[in-house]
Coordinates of N, CA, C and O in Angstrom, one line a residue:
M1 N 29.6 -33.2 -94.2 CA 29.2 -33.8 -93.0 C 28.7 -35.3 -93.3 O 28.0 -35.5 -94.3
T2 N 29.2 -36.2 -92.6 CA 28.8 -37.6 -92.8 C 27.6 -37.9 -91.9 O 27.6 -37.6 -90.7
Q3 N 26.6 -38.5 -92.6 CA 25.4 -39.0 -91.9 C 25.3 -40.5 -92.0 O 25.7 -41.1 -93.0
G4 N 24.8 -41.1 -90.9 CA 24.6 -42.5 -90.9 C 23.5 -42.9 -91.8 O 22.8 -42.0 -92.3
P5 N 23.3 -44.2 -92.1 CA 22.1 -44.6 -92.9 C 20.8 -44.2 -92.2 O 20.7 -44.4 -91.0
G6 N 19.9 -43.7 -93.0 CA 18.6 -43.4 -92.4 C 18.6 -42.1 -91.6 O 17.9 -42.0 -90.6
K7 N 19.5 -41.2 -91.9 CA 19.6 -39.9 -91.2 C 19.4 -38.7 -92.2 O 19.7 -38.9 -93.4
I8 N 18.9 -37.6 -91.7 CA 18.6 -36.4 -92.5 C 18.9 -35.2 -91.6 O 18.7 -35.3 -90.3
R9 N 19.2 -34.1 -92.2 CA 19.4 -32.9 -91.4 C 18.1 -32.5 -90.7 O 17.0 -32.6 -91.2
L10 N 18.2 -32.0 -89.5 CA 17.0 -31.6 -88.7 C 16.2 -30.5 -89.4 O 15.0 -30.6 -89.5
D11 N 16.9 -29.4 -89.8 CA 16.1 -28.4 -90.5 C 15.4 -28.8 -91.7 O 14.3 -28.4 -92.0
K12 N 16.0 -29.7 -92.5 CA 15.4 -30.2 -93.7 C 14.2 -31.1 -93.4 O 13.2 -31.0 -94.0
W13 N 14.3 -31.9 -92.3 CA 13.2 -32.7 -92.0 C 12.0 -31.9 -91.5 O 10.8 -32.2 -91.8
L14 N 12.3 -30.9 -90.6 CA 11.2 -30.0 -90.2 C 10.5 -29.3 -91.3 O 9.2 -29.1 -91.3
W15 N 11.2 -28.9 -92.3 CA 10.7 -28.3 -93.5 C 9.9 -29.3 -94.3 O 8.7 -29.0 -94.8
Q16 N 10.4 -30.5 -94.6 CA 9.7 -31.5 -95.3 C 8.4 -32.0 -94.7 O 7.4 -32.3 -95.4
A17 N 8.4 -32.0 -93.3 CA 7.2 -32.4 -92.6 C 6.2 -31.3 -92.5 O 5.2 -31.4 -91.8
R18 N 6.5 -30.1 -93.1 CA 5.6 -29.0 -93.2 C 5.3 -28.3 -91.8 O 4.2 -27.8 -91.6
F19 N 6.3 -28.3 -90.9 CA 6.1 -27.6 -89.7 C 6.4 -26.1 -89.9 O 6.0 -25.3 -89.2
F20 N 7.3 -25.9 -90.9 CA 7.7 -24.5 -91.2 C 7.6 -24.3 -92.7 O 7.9 -25.2 -93.5
K21 N 7.3 -23.0 -93.1 CA 7.0 -22.7 -94.5 C 8.3 -22.7 -95.3 O 8.3 -23.1 -96.5
T22 N 9.4 -22.3 -94.7 CA 10.7 -22.3 -95.4 C 11.7 -23.1 -94.6 O 11.6 -23.2 -93.4
R23 N 12.7 -23.5 -95.3 CA 13.8 -24.2 -94.6 C 14.6 -23.2 -93.8 O 15.2 -23.6 -92.7
G24 N 14.7 -22.0 -94.2 CA 15.4 -21.0 -93.5 C 14.8 -20.7 -92.1 O 15.5 -20.5 -91.1
L25 N 13.4 -20.7 -92.1 CA 12.7 -20.6 -90.8 C 13.0 -21.7 -89.8 O 13.2 -21.5 -88.6
S26 N 13.0 -22.9 -90.4 CA 13.3 -24.1 -89.5 C 14.8 -24.0 -89.0 O 15.1 -24.3 -87.9
A27 N 15.7 -23.6 -89.9 CA 17.1 -23.5 -89.5 C 17.3 -22.4 -88.4 O 18.1 -22.6 -87.5
K28 N 16.6 -21.3 -88.6 CA 16.6 -20.2 -87.6 C 16.2 -20.7 -86.2 O 16.7 -20.3 -85.2
L29 N 15.1 -21.5 -86.2 CA 14.6 -22.0 -84.9 C 15.6 -22.9 -84.2 O 15.8 -22.8 -83.0
V30 N 16.2 -23.8 -85.0 CA 17.2 -24.7 -84.5 C 18.4 -24.0 -84.0 O 18.9 -24.2 -82.9
S31 N 18.9 -23.0 -84.8 CA 20.1 -22.2 -84.4 C 19.8 -21.4 -83.2 O 20.8 -21.2 -82.4
G32 N 18.6 -21.0 -82.9 CA 18.3 -20.3 -81.7 C 18.3 -21.2 -80.5 O 18.1 -20.7 -79.4
G33 N 18.4 -22.5 -80.6 CA 18.4 -23.4 -79.5 C 17.1 -23.7 -78.9 O 16.9 -24.1 -77.8
H34 N 16.0 -23.6 -79.8 CA 14.7 -23.8 -79.3 C 14.2 -25.2 -79.6 O 13.0 -25.6 -79.4
V35 N 15.0 -26.1 -80.2 CA 14.6 -27.5 -80.5 C 15.4 -28.5 -79.6 O 16.5 -28.3 -79.4
R36 N 14.6 -29.5 -79.2 CA 15.2 -30.6 -78.4 C 15.0 -31.9 -79.2 O 13.9 -32.1 -79.7
V37 N 16.1 -32.7 -79.3 CA 16.0 -34.0 -79.9 C 16.3 -35.0 -78.8 O 17.4 -35.0 -78.2
N38 N 15.4 -35.8 -78.5 CA 15.5 -36.8 -77.4 C 15.9 -36.1 -76.1 O 16.8 -36.5 -75.4
S39 N 15.2 -35.0 -75.8 CA 15.4 -34.2 -74.6 C 16.8 -33.5 -74.5 O 17.2 -33.1 -73.4
Q40 N 17.5 -33.4 -75.6 CA 18.8 -32.7 -75.6 C 18.7 -31.5 -76.5 O 18.3 -31.7 -77.6
K41 N 19.1 -30.3 -76.0 CA 19.1 -29.2 -76.8 C 20.0 -29.3 -78.0 O 21.1 -29.8 -77.9
V42 N 19.5 -28.8 -79.1 CA 20.3 -28.9 -80.4 C 20.5 -27.4 -80.9 O 19.5 -26.7 -80.9
A43 N 21.7 -27.0 -81.3 CA 21.9 -25.7 -81.7 C 22.4 -25.6 -83.2 O 22.6 -24.6 -83.7
K44 N 22.5 -26.8 -83.8 CA 23.0 -26.8 -85.2 C 21.9 -27.4 -86.1 O 21.4 -28.5 -85.9
P45 N 21.5 -26.6 -87.2 CA 20.5 -27.1 -88.1 C 21.0 -28.4 -88.8 O 20.1 -29.2 -89.3
A46 N 22.3 -28.7 -88.9 CA 22.7 -29.9 -89.6 C 22.7 -31.1 -88.7 O 23.2 -32.2 -89.1
H47 N 22.2 -31.1 -87.5 CA 22.1 -32.2 -86.6 C 21.3 -33.3 -87.3 O 20.2 -33.1 -87.8
A48 N 21.9 -34.5 -87.3 CA 21.2 -35.6 -88.0 C 20.2 -36.3 -87.1 O 20.4 -36.6 -85.9
V49 N 19.0 -36.5 -87.7 CA 17.9 -37.1 -87.0 C 17.4 -38.3 -87.8 O 17.6 -38.4 -89.1
G50 N 16.8 -39.3 -87.2 CA 16.3 -40.5 -87.9 C 15.0 -40.9 -87.3 O 14.5 -40.3 -86.3
A51 N 14.5 -42.0 -87.8 CA 13.2 -42.6 -87.3 C 13.4 -43.0 -85.8 O 14.4 -43.5 -85.4
G52 N 12.4 -42.6 -85.0 CA 12.4 -43.0 -83.6 C 12.8 -41.8 -82.7 O 12.6 -41.8 -81.5
D53 N 13.4 -40.8 -83.3 CA 13.8 -39.6 -82.5 C 12.6 -38.8 -82.1 O 11.6 -38.7 -82.8
V54 N 12.6 -38.2 -80.9 CA 11.5 -37.4 -80.4 C 11.9 -35.9 -80.4 O 13.0 -35.6 -79.9
L55 N 11.2 -35.1 -81.1 CA 11.5 -33.7 -81.2 C 10.5 -32.8 -80.4 O 9.3 -33.1 -80.3
T56 N 11.0 -31.8 -79.7 CA 10.2 -30.9 -78.9 C 10.6 -29.5 -79.4 O 11.8 -29.1 -79.3
F57 N 9.6 -28.7 -79.9 CA 9.9 -27.4 -80.4 C 8.6 -26.5 -80.3 O 7.5 -27.0 -80.3
P58 N 8.8 -25.2 -80.2 CA 7.6 -24.3 -80.2 C 7.2 -24.0 -81.6 O 8.0 -23.9 -82.6
Q59 N 5.8 -24.0 -81.8 CA 5.3 -23.6 -83.1 C 4.0 -22.8 -82.8 O 3.1 -23.3 -82.2
A60 N 4.0 -21.6 -83.3 CA 3.0 -20.6 -83.0 C 2.9 -20.4 -81.5 O 3.8 -20.0 -80.9
R61 N 1.7 -20.7 -80.9 CA 1.5 -20.5 -79.5 C 1.5 -21.8 -78.7 O 1.1 -21.8 -77.6
Q62 N 2.0 -22.9 -79.3 CA 2.0 -24.2 -78.6 C 3.3 -24.8 -78.8 O 4.1 -24.5 -79.6
V63 N 3.6 -25.8 -77.9 CA 4.8 -26.6 -77.9 C 4.5 -27.9 -78.5 O 3.6 -28.6 -78.0
R64 N 5.2 -28.3 -79.6 CA 4.9 -29.5 -80.3 C 5.9 -30.6 -79.8 O 7.1 -30.4 -79.6
V65 N 5.4 -31.8 -79.5 CA 6.2 -33.0 -79.2 C 5.8 -34.0 -80.2 O 4.7 -34.5 -80.2
I66 N 6.8 -34.4 -81.0 CA 6.5 -35.4 -82.1 C 7.6 -36.5 -82.1 O 8.7 -36.3 -81.7
R67 N 7.2 -37.6 -82.6 CA 8.2 -38.7 -82.9 C 8.3 -38.9 -84.4 O 7.3 -39.0 -85.1
I68 N 9.5 -39.0 -84.8 CA 9.8 -39.2 -86.3 C 9.5 -40.6 -86.6 O 10.0 -41.5 -86.0
V69 N 8.6 -40.8 -87.6 CA 8.2 -42.2 -88.0 C 9.0 -42.5 -89.3 O 9.5 -43.7 -89.4
A70 N 9.2 -41.6 -90.2 CA 9.8 -41.8 -91.4 C 10.6 -40.6 -91.9 O 10.3 -39.5 -91.4
L71 N 11.5 -40.8 -92.8 CA 12.2 -39.7 -93.4 C 11.6 -39.4 -94.8 O 11.4 -40.4 -95.5
G72 N 11.5 -38.2 -95.1 CA 10.9 -37.9 -96.4 C 11.9 -37.7 -97.5 O 13.1 -37.5 -97.3
D73 N 11.5 -38.0 -98.7 CA 12.4 -37.8 -99.9 C 12.2 -36.4 -100.5 O 13.1 -35.8 -101.1
R74 N 11.0 -35.8 -100.2 CA 10.7 -34.5 -100.8 C 9.7 -33.8 -99.9 O 9.1 -34.4 -99.0
R75 N 9.4 -32.5 -100.1 CA 8.4 -31.8 -99.4 C 7.1 -32.0 -100.3 O 6.9 -31.2 -101.2
G76 N 6.3 -32.9 -99.9 CA 5.1 -33.3 -100.7 C 3.9 -32.6 -100.1 O 3.9 -31.7 -99.3
P77 N 2.7 -33.2 -100.5 CA 1.5 -32.6 -100.0 C 1.3 -32.9 -98.5 O 2.0 -33.8 -97.9
A78 N 0.3 -32.3 -97.9 CA 0.1 -32.4 -96.4 C -0.1 -33.8 -96.0 O 0.5 -34.2 -94.9
P79 N -0.9 -34.6 -96.6 CA -1.1 -36.0 -96.1 C 0.2 -36.8 -96.1 O 0.4 -37.6 -95.2
E80 N 1.0 -36.6 -97.1 CA 2.3 -37.3 -97.2 C 3.2 -36.8 -96.0 O 3.9 -37.6 -95.4
A81 N 3.1 -35.5 -95.7 CA 4.0 -34.9 -94.7 C 3.5 -35.4 -93.3 O 4.3 -35.7 -92.4
Q82 N 2.2 -35.6 -93.1 CA 1.7 -36.0 -91.8 C 2.0 -37.5 -91.5 O 2.0 -37.9 -90.4
A83 N 2.3 -38.2 -92.6 CA 2.7 -39.6 -92.4 C 4.2 -39.8 -91.9 O 4.6 -40.8 -91.5
L84 N 4.9 -38.7 -91.9 CA 6.3 -38.7 -91.4 C 6.5 -38.6 -89.9 O 7.6 -38.9 -89.4
Y85 N 5.4 -38.3 -89.2 CA 5.6 -38.1 -87.7 C 4.3 -38.6 -87.0 O 3.2 -38.8 -87.6
E86 N 4.5 -38.8 -85.7 CA 3.4 -39.1 -84.8 C 3.4 -38.0 -83.7 O 4.4 -37.7 -83.1
D87 N 2.2 -37.4 -83.5 CA 2.1 -36.3 -82.6 C 1.9 -36.9 -81.2 O 1.0 -37.6 -80.9
L88 N 2.8 -36.6 -80.2 CA 2.8 -37.1 -78.9 C 2.1 -36.2 -77.9 O 1.8 -36.6 -76.8
A89 N 2.0 -34.9 -78.3 CA 1.4 -33.9 -77.4 C -0.1 -34.1 -77.3 O -0.8 -34.4 -78.3
P90 N -0.8 -34.0 -76.1 CA -2.2 -34.2 -76.1 C -2.9 -33.1 -76.8 O -2.4 -31.9 -76.8
P91 N -4.0 -33.3 -77.5 CA -4.7 -32.3 -78.2 C -5.3 -31.3 -77.2 O -5.9 -31.6 -76.2
E92 N -5.0 -30.0 -77.5 CA -5.5 -28.9 -76.7 C -6.9 -28.6 -77.1 O -7.3 -28.7 -78.2
R93 N -7.7 -28.1 -76.1 CA -9.1 -27.7 -76.4 C -9.1 -26.5 -77.3 O -8.2 -25.6 -77.3
E94 N -10.1 -26.4 -78.1 CA -10.2 -25.3 -79.1 C -10.4 -24.0 -78.5 O -9.9 -23.0 -78.9
E95 N -11.1 -23.9 -77.3 CA -11.3 -22.7 -76.6 C -10.0 -22.1 -76.1 O -9.9 -20.9 -76.0
A96 N -9.1 -22.9 -75.7 CA -7.8 -22.4 -75.2 C -7.0 -21.7 -76.2 O -6.2 -20.8 -75.9
N97 N -7.1 -22.1 -77.5 CA -6.3 -21.4 -78.6 C -7.0 -20.2 -79.2 O -6.4 -19.4 -79.8
S98 N -8.3 -20.1 -79.0 CA -9.0 -19.0 -79.7 C -8.9 -17.7 -78.9 O -8.7 -17.7 -77.7
V99 N -9.0 -16.7 -79.6 CA -8.9 -15.3 -79.0 C -10.3 -14.9 -78.6 O -11.2 -15.0 -79.4
P100 N -10.4 -14.4 -77.3 CA -11.7 -14.0 -76.9 C -12.2 -12.8 -77.6 O -11.4 -12.0 -78.0
A101 N -13.5 -12.7 -77.8 CA -14.1 -11.6 -78.4 C -14.0 -10.3 -77.5 O -13.8 -10.4 -76.3
A102 N -14.1 -9.2 -78.1 CA -14.0 -7.9 -77.4 C -15.2 -7.8 -76.5 O -16.3 -8.1 -76.9
P103 N -15.0 -7.5 -75.2 CA -16.1 -7.4 -74.3 C -17.0 -6.2 -74.5 O -16.5 -5.2 -74.9
R104 N -18.3 -6.4 -74.4 CA -19.2 -5.3 -74.6 C -19.7 -4.9 -73.2 O -20.1 -5.8 -72.4
Y105 N -19.7 -3.7 -72.9 CA -20.2 -3.2 -71.6 C -21.5 -2.5 -71.8 O -21.8 -1.8 -72.8
E106 N -22.4 -2.8 -70.8 CA -23.7 -2.2 -70.9 C -23.7 -0.7 -70.9 O -23.2 0.0 -70.0
G107 N -24.3 -0.2 -72.0 CA -24.4 1.3 -72.1 C -23.1 2.0 -72.5 O -23.1 3.2 -72.5
K108 N -22.1 1.3 -72.7 CA -20.8 2.0 -73.1 C -20.5 1.7 -74.5 O -20.7 0.6 -75.0
G109 N -19.9 2.6 -75.2 CA -19.4 2.4 -76.5 C -20.6 2.7 -77.5 O -21.7 2.9 -77.2
R110 N -20.2 2.5 -78.8 CA -21.2 2.7 -79.8 C -22.1 1.5 -79.9 O -21.7 0.4 -79.9
P111 N -23.4 1.8 -80.1 CA -24.4 0.6 -80.2 C -24.2 -0.1 -81.5 O -23.9 0.5 -82.5
T112 N -24.5 -1.4 -81.5 CA -24.5 -2.1 -82.8 C -25.8 -1.7 -83.6 O -26.7 -1.0 -83.0
K113 N -25.9 -2.2 -84.8 CA -27.0 -1.9 -85.6 C -28.3 -2.4 -85.0 O -29.3 -1.8 -85.0
R114 N -28.2 -3.6 -84.4 CA -29.4 -4.2 -83.8 C -29.8 -3.4 -82.6 O -31.0 -3.2 -82.4
E115 N -28.8 -3.0 -81.7 CA -29.2 -2.2 -80.6 C -29.7 -0.9 -81.0 O -30.6 -0.3 -80.3
R116 N -29.3 -0.3 -82.1 CA -29.8 1.0 -82.6 C -31.2 0.9 -83.0 O -32.0 1.8 -82.7
R117 N -31.6 -0.2 -83.6 CA -33.0 -0.4 -84.0 C -33.9 -0.5 -82.8 O -35.0 0.1 -82.8
K118 N -33.4 -1.2 -81.8 CA -34.2 -1.3 -80.5 C -34.4 0.1 -79.9 O -35.5 0.4 -79.4
L119 N -33.3 0.9 -79.9 CA -33.4 2.2 -79.3 C -34.4 3.0 -80.1 O -35.2 3.8 -79.5
D120 N -34.4 3.0 -81.4 CA -35.3 3.8 -82.3 C -36.8 3.3 -82.1 O -37.7 4.1 -82.1
L121 N -37.0 2.0 -81.8 CA -38.4 1.6 -81.6 C -38.9 2.0 -80.3 O -40.1 2.3 -80.1
N122 N -38.1 2.1 -79.3 CA -38.5 2.5 -77.9 C -38.6 4.0 -77.7 O -39.2 4.5 -76.8
R123 N -38.0 4.8 -78.6 CA -38.0 6.2 -78.5 C -39.3 6.9 -78.9 O -39.8 6.6 -80.0
P124 N -39.9 7.7 -78.1 CA -41.1 8.4 -78.6 C -40.8 9.4 -79.7 O -39.7 10.0 -79.7
D125 N -41.7 9.5 -80.6 CA -41.4 10.4 -81.7 C -41.6 11.9 -81.3 O -42.7 12.3 -80.8
T126 N -40.6 12.7 -81.4 CA -40.6 14.1 -80.9 C -41.0 15.1 -82.0 O -41.2 16.2 -81.7
L127 N -41.1 14.6 -83.3 CA -41.5 15.6 -84.3 C -43.0 15.8 -84.4 O -43.4 16.8 -85.0
E128 N -43.8 15.0 -83.9 CA -45.2 15.2 -84.0 C -45.8 16.2 -83.1 O -45.4 16.5 -82.0

């Protein structure tokens, strides 16, 4: 495949920028048609991308929108990888991403250790 100057494979760039743990995972996402380059769906992992391209793809439970700033030479440490892109998606609130705690219902279910101590303090001693 011939690539122009300053171009790299999409799956390789996603892997180098540390969006995915393996290059195979990034290729699988691109092959599934879940990645857009400049608002155009891409289905081939070998699609060439360069600086200035805008990528939109799902990662975990959020949709990432990023602009490629630079092309990497290797998969380096995280600070080096973060210098390869600019995040265009607005930061989401932390509460929106967190999983809510299990609800406790008054008087239902097994008491916690703290609740058990309170119950024992309030109970009259029946052995005397």
